PDB file of C-alpha atoms in Angstrom:
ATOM      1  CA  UNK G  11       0.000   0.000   0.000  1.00 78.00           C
ATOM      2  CA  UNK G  12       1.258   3.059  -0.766  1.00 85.00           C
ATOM      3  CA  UNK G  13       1.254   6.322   0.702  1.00 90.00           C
ATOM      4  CA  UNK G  14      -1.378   7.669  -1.478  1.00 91.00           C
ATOM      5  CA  UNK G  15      -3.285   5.117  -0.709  1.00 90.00           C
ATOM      6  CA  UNK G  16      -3.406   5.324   2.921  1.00 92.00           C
ATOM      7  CA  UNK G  17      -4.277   9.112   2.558  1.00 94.00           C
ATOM      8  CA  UNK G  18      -7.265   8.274   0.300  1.00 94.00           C
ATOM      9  CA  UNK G  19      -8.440   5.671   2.688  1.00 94.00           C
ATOM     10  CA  UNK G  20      -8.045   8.346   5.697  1.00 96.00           C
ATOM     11  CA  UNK G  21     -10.253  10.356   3.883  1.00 96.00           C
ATOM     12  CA  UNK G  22     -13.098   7.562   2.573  1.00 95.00           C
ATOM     13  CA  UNK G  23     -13.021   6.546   6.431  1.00 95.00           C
ATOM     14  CA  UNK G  24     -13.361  10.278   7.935  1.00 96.00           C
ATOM     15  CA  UNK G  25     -16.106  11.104   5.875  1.00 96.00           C
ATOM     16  CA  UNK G  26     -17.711   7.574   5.782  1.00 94.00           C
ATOM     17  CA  UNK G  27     -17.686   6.852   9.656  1.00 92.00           C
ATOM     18  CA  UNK G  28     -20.295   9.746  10.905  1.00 94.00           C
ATOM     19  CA  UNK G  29     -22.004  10.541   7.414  1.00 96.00           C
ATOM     20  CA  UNK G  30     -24.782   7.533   7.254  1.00 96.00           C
ATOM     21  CA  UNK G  31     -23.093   6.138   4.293  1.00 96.00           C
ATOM     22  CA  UNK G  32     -21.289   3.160   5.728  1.00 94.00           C
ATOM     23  CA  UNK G  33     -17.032   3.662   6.014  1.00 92.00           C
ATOM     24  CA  UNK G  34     -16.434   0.276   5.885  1.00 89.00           C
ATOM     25  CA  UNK G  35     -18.266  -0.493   2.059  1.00 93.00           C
ATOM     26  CA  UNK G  36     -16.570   2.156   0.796  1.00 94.00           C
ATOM     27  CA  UNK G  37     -13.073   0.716   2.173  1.00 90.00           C
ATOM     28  CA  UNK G  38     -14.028  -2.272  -0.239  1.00 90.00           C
ATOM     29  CA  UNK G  39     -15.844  -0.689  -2.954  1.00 93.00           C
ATOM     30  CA  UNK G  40     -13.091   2.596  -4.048  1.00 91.00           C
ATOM     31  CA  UNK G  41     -10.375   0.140  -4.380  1.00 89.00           C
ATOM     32  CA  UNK G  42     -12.612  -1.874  -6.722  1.00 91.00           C
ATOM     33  CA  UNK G  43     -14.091   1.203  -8.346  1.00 92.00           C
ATOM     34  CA  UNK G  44     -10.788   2.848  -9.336  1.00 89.00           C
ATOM     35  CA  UNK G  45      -8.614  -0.830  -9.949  1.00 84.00           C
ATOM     36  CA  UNK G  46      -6.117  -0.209  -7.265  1.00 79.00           C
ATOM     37  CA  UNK G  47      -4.535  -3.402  -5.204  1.00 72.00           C
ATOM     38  CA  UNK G  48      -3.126  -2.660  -1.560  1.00 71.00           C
ATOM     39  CA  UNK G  49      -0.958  -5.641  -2.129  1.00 73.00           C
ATOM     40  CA  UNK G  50      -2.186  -6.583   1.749  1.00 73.00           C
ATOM     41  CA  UNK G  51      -3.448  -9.858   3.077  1.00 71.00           C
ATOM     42  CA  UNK G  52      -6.692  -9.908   4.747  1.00 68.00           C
ATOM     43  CA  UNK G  53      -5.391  -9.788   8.223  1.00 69.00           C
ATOM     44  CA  UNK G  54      -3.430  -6.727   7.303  1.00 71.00           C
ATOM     45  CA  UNK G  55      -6.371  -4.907   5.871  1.00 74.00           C
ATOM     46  CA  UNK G  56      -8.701  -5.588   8.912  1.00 72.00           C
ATOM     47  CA  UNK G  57      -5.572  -3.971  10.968  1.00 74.00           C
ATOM     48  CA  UNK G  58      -5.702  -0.814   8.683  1.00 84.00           C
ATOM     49  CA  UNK G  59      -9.059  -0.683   9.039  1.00 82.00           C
ATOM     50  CA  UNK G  60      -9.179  -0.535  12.357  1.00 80.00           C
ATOM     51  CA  UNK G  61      -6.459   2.326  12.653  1.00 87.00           C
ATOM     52  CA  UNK G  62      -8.629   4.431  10.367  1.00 92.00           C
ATOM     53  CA  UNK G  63     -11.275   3.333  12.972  1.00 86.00           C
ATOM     54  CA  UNK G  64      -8.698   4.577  15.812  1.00 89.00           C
ATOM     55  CA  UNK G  65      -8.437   7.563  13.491  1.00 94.00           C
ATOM     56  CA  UNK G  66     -11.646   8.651  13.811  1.00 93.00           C
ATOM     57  CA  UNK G  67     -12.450   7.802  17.060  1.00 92.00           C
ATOM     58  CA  UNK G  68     -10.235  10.587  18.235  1.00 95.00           C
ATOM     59  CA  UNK G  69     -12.133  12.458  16.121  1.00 96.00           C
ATOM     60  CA  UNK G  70     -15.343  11.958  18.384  1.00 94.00           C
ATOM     61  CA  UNK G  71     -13.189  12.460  21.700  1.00 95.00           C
ATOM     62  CA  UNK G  72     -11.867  16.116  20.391  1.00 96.00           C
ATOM     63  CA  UNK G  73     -15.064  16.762  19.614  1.00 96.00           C
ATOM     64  CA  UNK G  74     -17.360  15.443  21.997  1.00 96.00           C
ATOM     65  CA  UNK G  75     -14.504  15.225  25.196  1.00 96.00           C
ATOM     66  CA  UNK G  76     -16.429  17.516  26.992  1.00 96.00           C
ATOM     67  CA  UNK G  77     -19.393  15.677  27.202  1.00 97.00           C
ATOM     68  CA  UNK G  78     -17.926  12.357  27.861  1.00 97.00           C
ATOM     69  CA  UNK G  79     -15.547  14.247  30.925  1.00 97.00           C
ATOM     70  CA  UNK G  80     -19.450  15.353  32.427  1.00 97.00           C
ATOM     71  CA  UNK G  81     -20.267  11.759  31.967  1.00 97.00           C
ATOM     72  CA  UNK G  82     -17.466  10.076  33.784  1.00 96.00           C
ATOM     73  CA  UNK G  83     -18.352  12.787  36.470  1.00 97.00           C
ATOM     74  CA  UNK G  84     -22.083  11.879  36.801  1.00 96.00           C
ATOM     75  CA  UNK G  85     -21.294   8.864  37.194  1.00 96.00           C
ATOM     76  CA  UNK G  86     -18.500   8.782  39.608  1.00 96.00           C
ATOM     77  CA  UNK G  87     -20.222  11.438  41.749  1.00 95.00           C
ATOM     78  CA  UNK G  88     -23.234   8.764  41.534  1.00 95.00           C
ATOM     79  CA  UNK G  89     -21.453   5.732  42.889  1.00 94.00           C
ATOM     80  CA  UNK G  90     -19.099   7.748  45.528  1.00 94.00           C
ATOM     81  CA  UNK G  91     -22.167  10.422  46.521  1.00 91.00           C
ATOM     82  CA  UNK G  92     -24.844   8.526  45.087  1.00 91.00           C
ATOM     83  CA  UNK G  93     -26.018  11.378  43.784  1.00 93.00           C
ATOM     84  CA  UNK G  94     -27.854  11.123  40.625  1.00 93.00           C
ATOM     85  CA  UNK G  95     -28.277  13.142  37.599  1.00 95.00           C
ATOM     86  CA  UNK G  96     -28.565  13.544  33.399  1.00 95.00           C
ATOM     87  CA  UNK G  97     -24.928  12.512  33.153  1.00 96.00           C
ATOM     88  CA  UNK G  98     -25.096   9.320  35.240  1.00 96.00           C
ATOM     89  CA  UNK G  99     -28.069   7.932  33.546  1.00 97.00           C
ATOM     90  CA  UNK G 100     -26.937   8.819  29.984  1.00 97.00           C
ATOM     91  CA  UNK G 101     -23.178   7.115  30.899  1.00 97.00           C
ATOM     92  CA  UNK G 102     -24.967   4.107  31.327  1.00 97.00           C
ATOM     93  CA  UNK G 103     -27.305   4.155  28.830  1.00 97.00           C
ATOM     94  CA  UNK G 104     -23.852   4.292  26.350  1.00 97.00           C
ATOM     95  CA  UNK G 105     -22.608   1.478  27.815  1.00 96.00           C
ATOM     96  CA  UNK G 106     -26.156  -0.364  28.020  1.00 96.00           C
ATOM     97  CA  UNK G 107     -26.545   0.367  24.286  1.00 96.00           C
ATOM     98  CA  UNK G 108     -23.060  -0.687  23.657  1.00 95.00           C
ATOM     99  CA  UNK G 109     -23.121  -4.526  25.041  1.00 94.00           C
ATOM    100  CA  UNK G 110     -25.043  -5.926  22.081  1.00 90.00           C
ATOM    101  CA  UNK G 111     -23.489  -4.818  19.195  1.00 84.00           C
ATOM    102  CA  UNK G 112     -20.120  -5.493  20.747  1.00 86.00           C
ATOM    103  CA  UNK G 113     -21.223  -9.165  21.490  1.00 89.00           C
ATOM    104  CA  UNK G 114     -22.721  -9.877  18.484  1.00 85.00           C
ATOM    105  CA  UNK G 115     -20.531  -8.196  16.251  1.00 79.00           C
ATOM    106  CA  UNK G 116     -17.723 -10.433  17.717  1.00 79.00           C
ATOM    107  CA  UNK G 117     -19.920 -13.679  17.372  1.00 85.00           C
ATOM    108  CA  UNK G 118     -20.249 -12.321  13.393  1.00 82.00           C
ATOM    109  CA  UNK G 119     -16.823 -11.133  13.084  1.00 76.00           C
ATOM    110  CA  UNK G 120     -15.156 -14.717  10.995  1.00 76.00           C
ATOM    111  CA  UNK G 121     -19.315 -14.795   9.124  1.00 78.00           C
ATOM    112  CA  UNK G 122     -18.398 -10.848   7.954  1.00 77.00           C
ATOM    113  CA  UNK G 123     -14.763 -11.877   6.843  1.00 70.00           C
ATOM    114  CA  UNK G 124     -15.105 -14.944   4.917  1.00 72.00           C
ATOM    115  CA  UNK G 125     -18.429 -14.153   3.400  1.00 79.00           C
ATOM    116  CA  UNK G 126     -19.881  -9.893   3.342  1.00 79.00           C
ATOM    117  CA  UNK G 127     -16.317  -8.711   2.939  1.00 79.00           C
ATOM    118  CA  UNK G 128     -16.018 -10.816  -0.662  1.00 80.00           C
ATOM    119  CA  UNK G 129     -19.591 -10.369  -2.323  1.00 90.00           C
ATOM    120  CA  UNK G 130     -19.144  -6.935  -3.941  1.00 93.00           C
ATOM    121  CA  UNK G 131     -22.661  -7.277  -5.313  1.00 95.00           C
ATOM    122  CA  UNK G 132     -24.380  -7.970  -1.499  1.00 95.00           C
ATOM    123  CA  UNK G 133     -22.267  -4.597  -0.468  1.00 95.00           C
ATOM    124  CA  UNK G 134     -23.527  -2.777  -3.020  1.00 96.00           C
ATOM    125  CA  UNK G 135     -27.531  -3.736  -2.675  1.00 96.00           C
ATOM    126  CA  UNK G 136     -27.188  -3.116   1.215  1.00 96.00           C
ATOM    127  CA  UNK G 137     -26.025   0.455   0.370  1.00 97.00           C
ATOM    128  CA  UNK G 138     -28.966   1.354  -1.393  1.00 97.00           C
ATOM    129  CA  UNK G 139     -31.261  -0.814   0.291  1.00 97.00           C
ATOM    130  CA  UNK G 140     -30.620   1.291   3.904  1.00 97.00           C
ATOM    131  CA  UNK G 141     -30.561   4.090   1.771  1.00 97.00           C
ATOM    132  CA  UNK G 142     -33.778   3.970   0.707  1.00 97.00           C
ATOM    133  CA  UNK G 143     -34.814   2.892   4.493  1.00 97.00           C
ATOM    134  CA  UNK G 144     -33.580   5.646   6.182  1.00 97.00           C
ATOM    135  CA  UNK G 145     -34.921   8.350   3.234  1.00 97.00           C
ATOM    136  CA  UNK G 146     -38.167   6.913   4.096  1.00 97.00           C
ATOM    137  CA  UNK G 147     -37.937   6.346   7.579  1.00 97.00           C
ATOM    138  CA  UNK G 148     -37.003   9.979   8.123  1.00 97.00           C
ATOM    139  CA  UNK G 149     -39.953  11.201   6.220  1.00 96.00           C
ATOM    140  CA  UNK G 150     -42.000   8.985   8.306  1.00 97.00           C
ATOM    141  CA  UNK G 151     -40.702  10.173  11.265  1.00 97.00           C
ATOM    142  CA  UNK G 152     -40.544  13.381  10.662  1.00 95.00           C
ATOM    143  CA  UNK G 153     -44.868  12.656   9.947  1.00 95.00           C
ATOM    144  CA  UNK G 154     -45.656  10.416  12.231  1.00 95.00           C
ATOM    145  CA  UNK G 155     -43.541  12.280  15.411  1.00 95.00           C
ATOM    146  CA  UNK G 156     -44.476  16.092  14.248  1.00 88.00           C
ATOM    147  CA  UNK G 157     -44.433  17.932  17.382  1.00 87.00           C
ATOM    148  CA  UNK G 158     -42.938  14.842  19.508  1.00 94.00           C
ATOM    149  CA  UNK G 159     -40.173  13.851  18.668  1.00 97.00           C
ATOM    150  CA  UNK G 160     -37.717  12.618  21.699  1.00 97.00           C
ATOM    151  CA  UNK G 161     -34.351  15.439  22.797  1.00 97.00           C
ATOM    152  CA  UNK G 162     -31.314  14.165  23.563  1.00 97.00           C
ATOM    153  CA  UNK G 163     -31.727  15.506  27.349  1.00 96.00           C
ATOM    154  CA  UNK G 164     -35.381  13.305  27.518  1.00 97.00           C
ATOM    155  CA  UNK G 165     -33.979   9.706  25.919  1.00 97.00           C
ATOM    156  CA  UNK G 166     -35.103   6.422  27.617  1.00 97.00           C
ATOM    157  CA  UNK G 167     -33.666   3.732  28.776  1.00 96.00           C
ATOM    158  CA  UNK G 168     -35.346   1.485  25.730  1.00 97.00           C
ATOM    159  CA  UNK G 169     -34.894   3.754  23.321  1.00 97.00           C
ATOM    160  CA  UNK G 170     -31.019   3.964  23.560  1.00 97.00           C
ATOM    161  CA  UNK G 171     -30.601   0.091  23.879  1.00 96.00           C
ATOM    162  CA  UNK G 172     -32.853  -1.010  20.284  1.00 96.00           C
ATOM    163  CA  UNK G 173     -30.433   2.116  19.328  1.00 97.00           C
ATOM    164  CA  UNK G 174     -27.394  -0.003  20.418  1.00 95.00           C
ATOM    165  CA  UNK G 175     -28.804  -3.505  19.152  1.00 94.00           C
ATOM    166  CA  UNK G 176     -28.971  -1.931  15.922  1.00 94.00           C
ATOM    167  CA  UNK G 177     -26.043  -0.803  16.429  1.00 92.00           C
ATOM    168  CA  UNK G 178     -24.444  -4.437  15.328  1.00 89.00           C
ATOM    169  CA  UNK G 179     -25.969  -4.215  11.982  1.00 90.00           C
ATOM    170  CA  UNK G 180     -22.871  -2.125  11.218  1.00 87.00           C
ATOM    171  CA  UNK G 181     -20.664  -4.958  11.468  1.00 87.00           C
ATOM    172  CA  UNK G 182     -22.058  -5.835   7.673  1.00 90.00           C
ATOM    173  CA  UNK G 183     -20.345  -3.501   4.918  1.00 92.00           C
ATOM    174  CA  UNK G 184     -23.007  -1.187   3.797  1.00 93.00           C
ATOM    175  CA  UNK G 185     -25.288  -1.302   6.585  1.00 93.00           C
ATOM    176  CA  UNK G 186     -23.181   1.679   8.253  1.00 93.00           C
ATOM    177  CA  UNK G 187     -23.015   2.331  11.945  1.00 92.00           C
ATOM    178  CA  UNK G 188     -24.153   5.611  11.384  1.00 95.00           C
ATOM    179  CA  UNK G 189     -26.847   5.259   9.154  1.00 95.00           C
ATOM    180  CA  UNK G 190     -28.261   1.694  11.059  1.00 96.00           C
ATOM    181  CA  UNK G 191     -28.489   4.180  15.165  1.00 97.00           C
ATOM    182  CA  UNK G 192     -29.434   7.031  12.980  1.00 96.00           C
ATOM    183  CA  UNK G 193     -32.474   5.281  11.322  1.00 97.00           C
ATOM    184  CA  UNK G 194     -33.469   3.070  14.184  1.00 97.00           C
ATOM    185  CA  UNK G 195     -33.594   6.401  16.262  1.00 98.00           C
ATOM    186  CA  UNK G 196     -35.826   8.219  13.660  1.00 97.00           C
ATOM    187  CA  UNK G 197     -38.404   5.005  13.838  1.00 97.00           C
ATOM    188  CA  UNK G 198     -37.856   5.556  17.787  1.00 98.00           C
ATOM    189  CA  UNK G 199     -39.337   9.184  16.846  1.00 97.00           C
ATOM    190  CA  UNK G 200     -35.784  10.614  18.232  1.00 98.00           C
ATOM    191  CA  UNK G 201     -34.885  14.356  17.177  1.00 97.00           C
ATOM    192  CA  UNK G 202     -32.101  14.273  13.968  1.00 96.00           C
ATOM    193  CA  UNK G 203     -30.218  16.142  16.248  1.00 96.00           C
ATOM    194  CA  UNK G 204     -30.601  14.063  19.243  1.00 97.00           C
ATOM    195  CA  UNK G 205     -29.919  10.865  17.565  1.00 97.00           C
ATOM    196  CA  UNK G 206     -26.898  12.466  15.604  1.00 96.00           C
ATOM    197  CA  UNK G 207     -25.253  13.326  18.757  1.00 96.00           C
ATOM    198  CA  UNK G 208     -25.758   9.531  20.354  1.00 97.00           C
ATOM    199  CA  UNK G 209     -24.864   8.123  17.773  1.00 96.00           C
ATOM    200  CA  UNK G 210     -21.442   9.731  17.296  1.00 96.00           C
ATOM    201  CA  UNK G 211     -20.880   9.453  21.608  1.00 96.00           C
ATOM    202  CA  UNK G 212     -22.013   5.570  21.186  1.00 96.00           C
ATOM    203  CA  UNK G 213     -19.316   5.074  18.711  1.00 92.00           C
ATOM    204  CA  UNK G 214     -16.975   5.927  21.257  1.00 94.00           C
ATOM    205  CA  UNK G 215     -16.663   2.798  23.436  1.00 93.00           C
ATOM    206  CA  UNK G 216     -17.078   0.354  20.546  1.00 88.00           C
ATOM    207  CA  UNK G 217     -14.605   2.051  17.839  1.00 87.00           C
ATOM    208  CA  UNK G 218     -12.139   2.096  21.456  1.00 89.00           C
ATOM    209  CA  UNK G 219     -12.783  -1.527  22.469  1.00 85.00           C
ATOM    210  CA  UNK G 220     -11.988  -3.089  18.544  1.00 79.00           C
ATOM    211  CA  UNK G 221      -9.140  -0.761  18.339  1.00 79.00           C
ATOM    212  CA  UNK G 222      -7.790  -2.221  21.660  1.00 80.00           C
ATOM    213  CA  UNK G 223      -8.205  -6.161  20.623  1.00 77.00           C
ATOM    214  CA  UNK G 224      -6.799  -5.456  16.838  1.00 73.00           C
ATOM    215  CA  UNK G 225      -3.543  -3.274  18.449  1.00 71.00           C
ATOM    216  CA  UNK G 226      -1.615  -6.952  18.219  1.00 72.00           C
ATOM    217  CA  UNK G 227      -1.948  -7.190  14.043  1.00 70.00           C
ATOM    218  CA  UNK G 228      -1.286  -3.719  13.350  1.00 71.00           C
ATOM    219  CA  UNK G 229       1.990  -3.320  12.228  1.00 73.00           C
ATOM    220  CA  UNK G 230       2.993   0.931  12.595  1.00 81.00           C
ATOM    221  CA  UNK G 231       4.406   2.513   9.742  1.00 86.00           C
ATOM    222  CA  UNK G 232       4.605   5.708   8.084  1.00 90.00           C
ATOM    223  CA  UNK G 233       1.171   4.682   5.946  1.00 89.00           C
ATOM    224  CA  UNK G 234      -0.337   3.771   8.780  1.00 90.00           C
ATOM    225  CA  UNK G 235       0.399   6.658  10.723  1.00 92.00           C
ATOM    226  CA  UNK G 236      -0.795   8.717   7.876  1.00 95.00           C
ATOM    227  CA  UNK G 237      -3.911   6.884   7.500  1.00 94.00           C
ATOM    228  CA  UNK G 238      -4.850   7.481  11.158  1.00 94.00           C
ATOM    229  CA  UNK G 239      -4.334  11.122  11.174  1.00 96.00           C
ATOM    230  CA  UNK G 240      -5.725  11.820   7.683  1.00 97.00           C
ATOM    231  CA  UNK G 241      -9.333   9.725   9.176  1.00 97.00           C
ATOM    232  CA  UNK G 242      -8.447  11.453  12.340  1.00 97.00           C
ATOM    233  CA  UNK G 243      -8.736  15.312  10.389  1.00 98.00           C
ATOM    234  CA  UNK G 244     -11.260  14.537   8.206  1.00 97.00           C
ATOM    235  CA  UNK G 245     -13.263  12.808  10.810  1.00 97.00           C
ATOM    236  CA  UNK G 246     -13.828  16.554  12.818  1.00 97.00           C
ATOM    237  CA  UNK G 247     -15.043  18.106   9.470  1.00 97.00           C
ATOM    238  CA  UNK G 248     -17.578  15.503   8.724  1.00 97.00           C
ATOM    239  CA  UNK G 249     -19.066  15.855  12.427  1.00 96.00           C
ATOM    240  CA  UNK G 250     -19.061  19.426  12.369  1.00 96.00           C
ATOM    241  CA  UNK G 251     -20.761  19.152   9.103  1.00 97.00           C
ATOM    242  CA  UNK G 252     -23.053  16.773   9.744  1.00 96.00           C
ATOM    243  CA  UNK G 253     -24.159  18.142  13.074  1.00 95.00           C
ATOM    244  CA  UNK G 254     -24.645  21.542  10.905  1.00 96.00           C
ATOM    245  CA  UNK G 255     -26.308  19.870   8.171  1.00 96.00           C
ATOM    246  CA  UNK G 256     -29.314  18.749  10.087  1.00 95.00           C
ATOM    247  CA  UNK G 257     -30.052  21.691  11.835  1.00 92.00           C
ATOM    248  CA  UNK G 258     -31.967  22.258   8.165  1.00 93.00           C
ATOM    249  CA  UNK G 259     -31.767  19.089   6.133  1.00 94.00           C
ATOM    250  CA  UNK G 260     -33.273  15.730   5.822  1.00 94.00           C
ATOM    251  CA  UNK G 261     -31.357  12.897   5.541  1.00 95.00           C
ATOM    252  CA  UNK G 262     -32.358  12.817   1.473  1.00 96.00           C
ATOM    253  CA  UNK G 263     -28.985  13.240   0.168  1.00 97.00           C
ATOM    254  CA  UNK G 264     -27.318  10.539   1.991  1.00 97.00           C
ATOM    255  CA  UNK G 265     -29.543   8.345   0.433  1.00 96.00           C
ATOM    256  CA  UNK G 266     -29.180   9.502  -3.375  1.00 97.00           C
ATOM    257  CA  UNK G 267     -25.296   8.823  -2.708  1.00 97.00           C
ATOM    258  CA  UNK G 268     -25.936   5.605  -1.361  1.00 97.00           C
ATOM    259  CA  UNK G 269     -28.356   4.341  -4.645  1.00 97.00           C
ATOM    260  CA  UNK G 270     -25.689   6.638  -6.712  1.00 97.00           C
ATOM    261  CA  UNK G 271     -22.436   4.406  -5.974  1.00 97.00           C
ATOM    262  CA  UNK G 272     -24.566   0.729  -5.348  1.00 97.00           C
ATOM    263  CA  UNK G 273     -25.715   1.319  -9.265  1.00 97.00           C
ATOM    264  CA  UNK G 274     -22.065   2.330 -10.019  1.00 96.00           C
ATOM    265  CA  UNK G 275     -20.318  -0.906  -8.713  1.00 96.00           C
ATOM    266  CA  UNK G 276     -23.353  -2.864 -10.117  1.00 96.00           C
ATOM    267  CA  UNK G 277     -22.703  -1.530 -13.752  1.00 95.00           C
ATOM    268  CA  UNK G 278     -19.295  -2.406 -13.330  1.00 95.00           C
ATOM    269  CA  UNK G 279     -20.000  -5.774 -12.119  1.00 95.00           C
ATOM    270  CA  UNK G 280     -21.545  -6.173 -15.234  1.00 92.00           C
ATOM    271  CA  UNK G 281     -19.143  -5.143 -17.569  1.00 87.00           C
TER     272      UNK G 281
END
């Protein structure tokens, strides 16, 4: 792999982590889209992925640290004071919501590998598939919760955990881990906003535990290195845009690109 290579992959993984448009498919699909090999065995390429993963989860802590320093607070001051409050409950609602798709994406893990990783034309009707799902389950949402819909600060317990079981869809190229929280949360009749911001804090523990148990195959080198902090940058623009982006927007777009690059990868499947 060369260096070029690693950039371009920092950047597919920074913008494809928090935009719903699933980081790990487009890890697969751009080399097959533009014909070039990374020359890497499959073990190797699960270690890069996961330092782009590592990449962008110190993305989320720069941007989010704040937050997750209040929750570490509520709920230390909750088990030493026992004193309880919005930063207590929500710390444990992450980690709740993080259990599932942290067991069952390691039961899937050697499934994902030997069989989703290899079937270029599953990846790419999976993209537009949850495309289409979360276009319409947005408009539904946005319909069926008018005047409703859930804020980050009023979130249940249930709510956040099908949020987190959903949460190992991701674990399938395509499905995205963004776009799977992000559309469960709509059909929950959570806020864009207040889903948005879960989502990207529930990352957190499960991007942090995967990089921890992959650290042994990942061989550091200057690509590598490059890789991470390329994800890394481009990570805190896509959060800042995304976060932005809603304040006005559907979720429309995403799922145009989504259809857009599944036809692509079709056509060329074809000839």
């Amino acid at each position: 792999m060369s260096l070029l290579q690693s950039i371009i992959l920092g950047v597919i993984q920074g913008i494809g982590e928090f935009l719903p448009i699933s980081s790990s498919a487009h890890l697969i699909i751009i080399p097959y889209l533009f014909d070039f090999s990374l020359n890497m065995t499959n073990e190797a390429k699960m270690a890069f992925d996961v330092a782009l993963h590592f990449g962008t989860l110190i993305s989320v802590i720069i941007i989010y640290y704040k937050e997750w320093l209040s929750l570490f607070k509520g709920a230390y001051k909750k088990i030493v004071h026992k004193k309880n409050s919005f930063e207590n409950k929500m710390f444990w609602y992450i980690v709740l919501a993080t259990i599932p798709g942290a067991l069952i994406g390691k039961l899937l893990e050697d499934t994902v590998e030997n069989f989703f990783r290899q079937e270029m034309l599953i990846i790419a009707l999976i993209l537009a598939i949850v495309g289409l799902l979360i276009y319409v389950g947005d408009k539904w949402a946005s319909k069926h919760y008018k005047y409703k819909e859930t804020s980050f600060e009023k979130l249940t317990l249930k709510q956040t955990f099908i949020v987190g079981c959903s949460q190992a869809l991701a674990i399938i190229p395509g499905f995205s881990r963004s776009g799977t929280t992000i559309l469960t949360g709509r059909l929950l009749g959570i806020s864009r906003e207040a889903i948005t911001k879960f989502t990207f804090l529930l990352s957190t523990p499960i991007i942090f535990g995967a990089t921890i148990l992959n650290l042994p195959n990942l061989a550091i080198n200057t690509e590598v290195i490059m890789g991470i902090i390329t994800s890394s940058l481009i990570g805190i623009i896509s959060i800042k845009f995304l976060i932005k982006y809603i304040k006005n927007h559907d979720f429309a777009i995403f799922a145009y690109y989504r259809v857009i690059i599944a036809l692509l990868v079709i056509i060329k499947l074809i000839f």
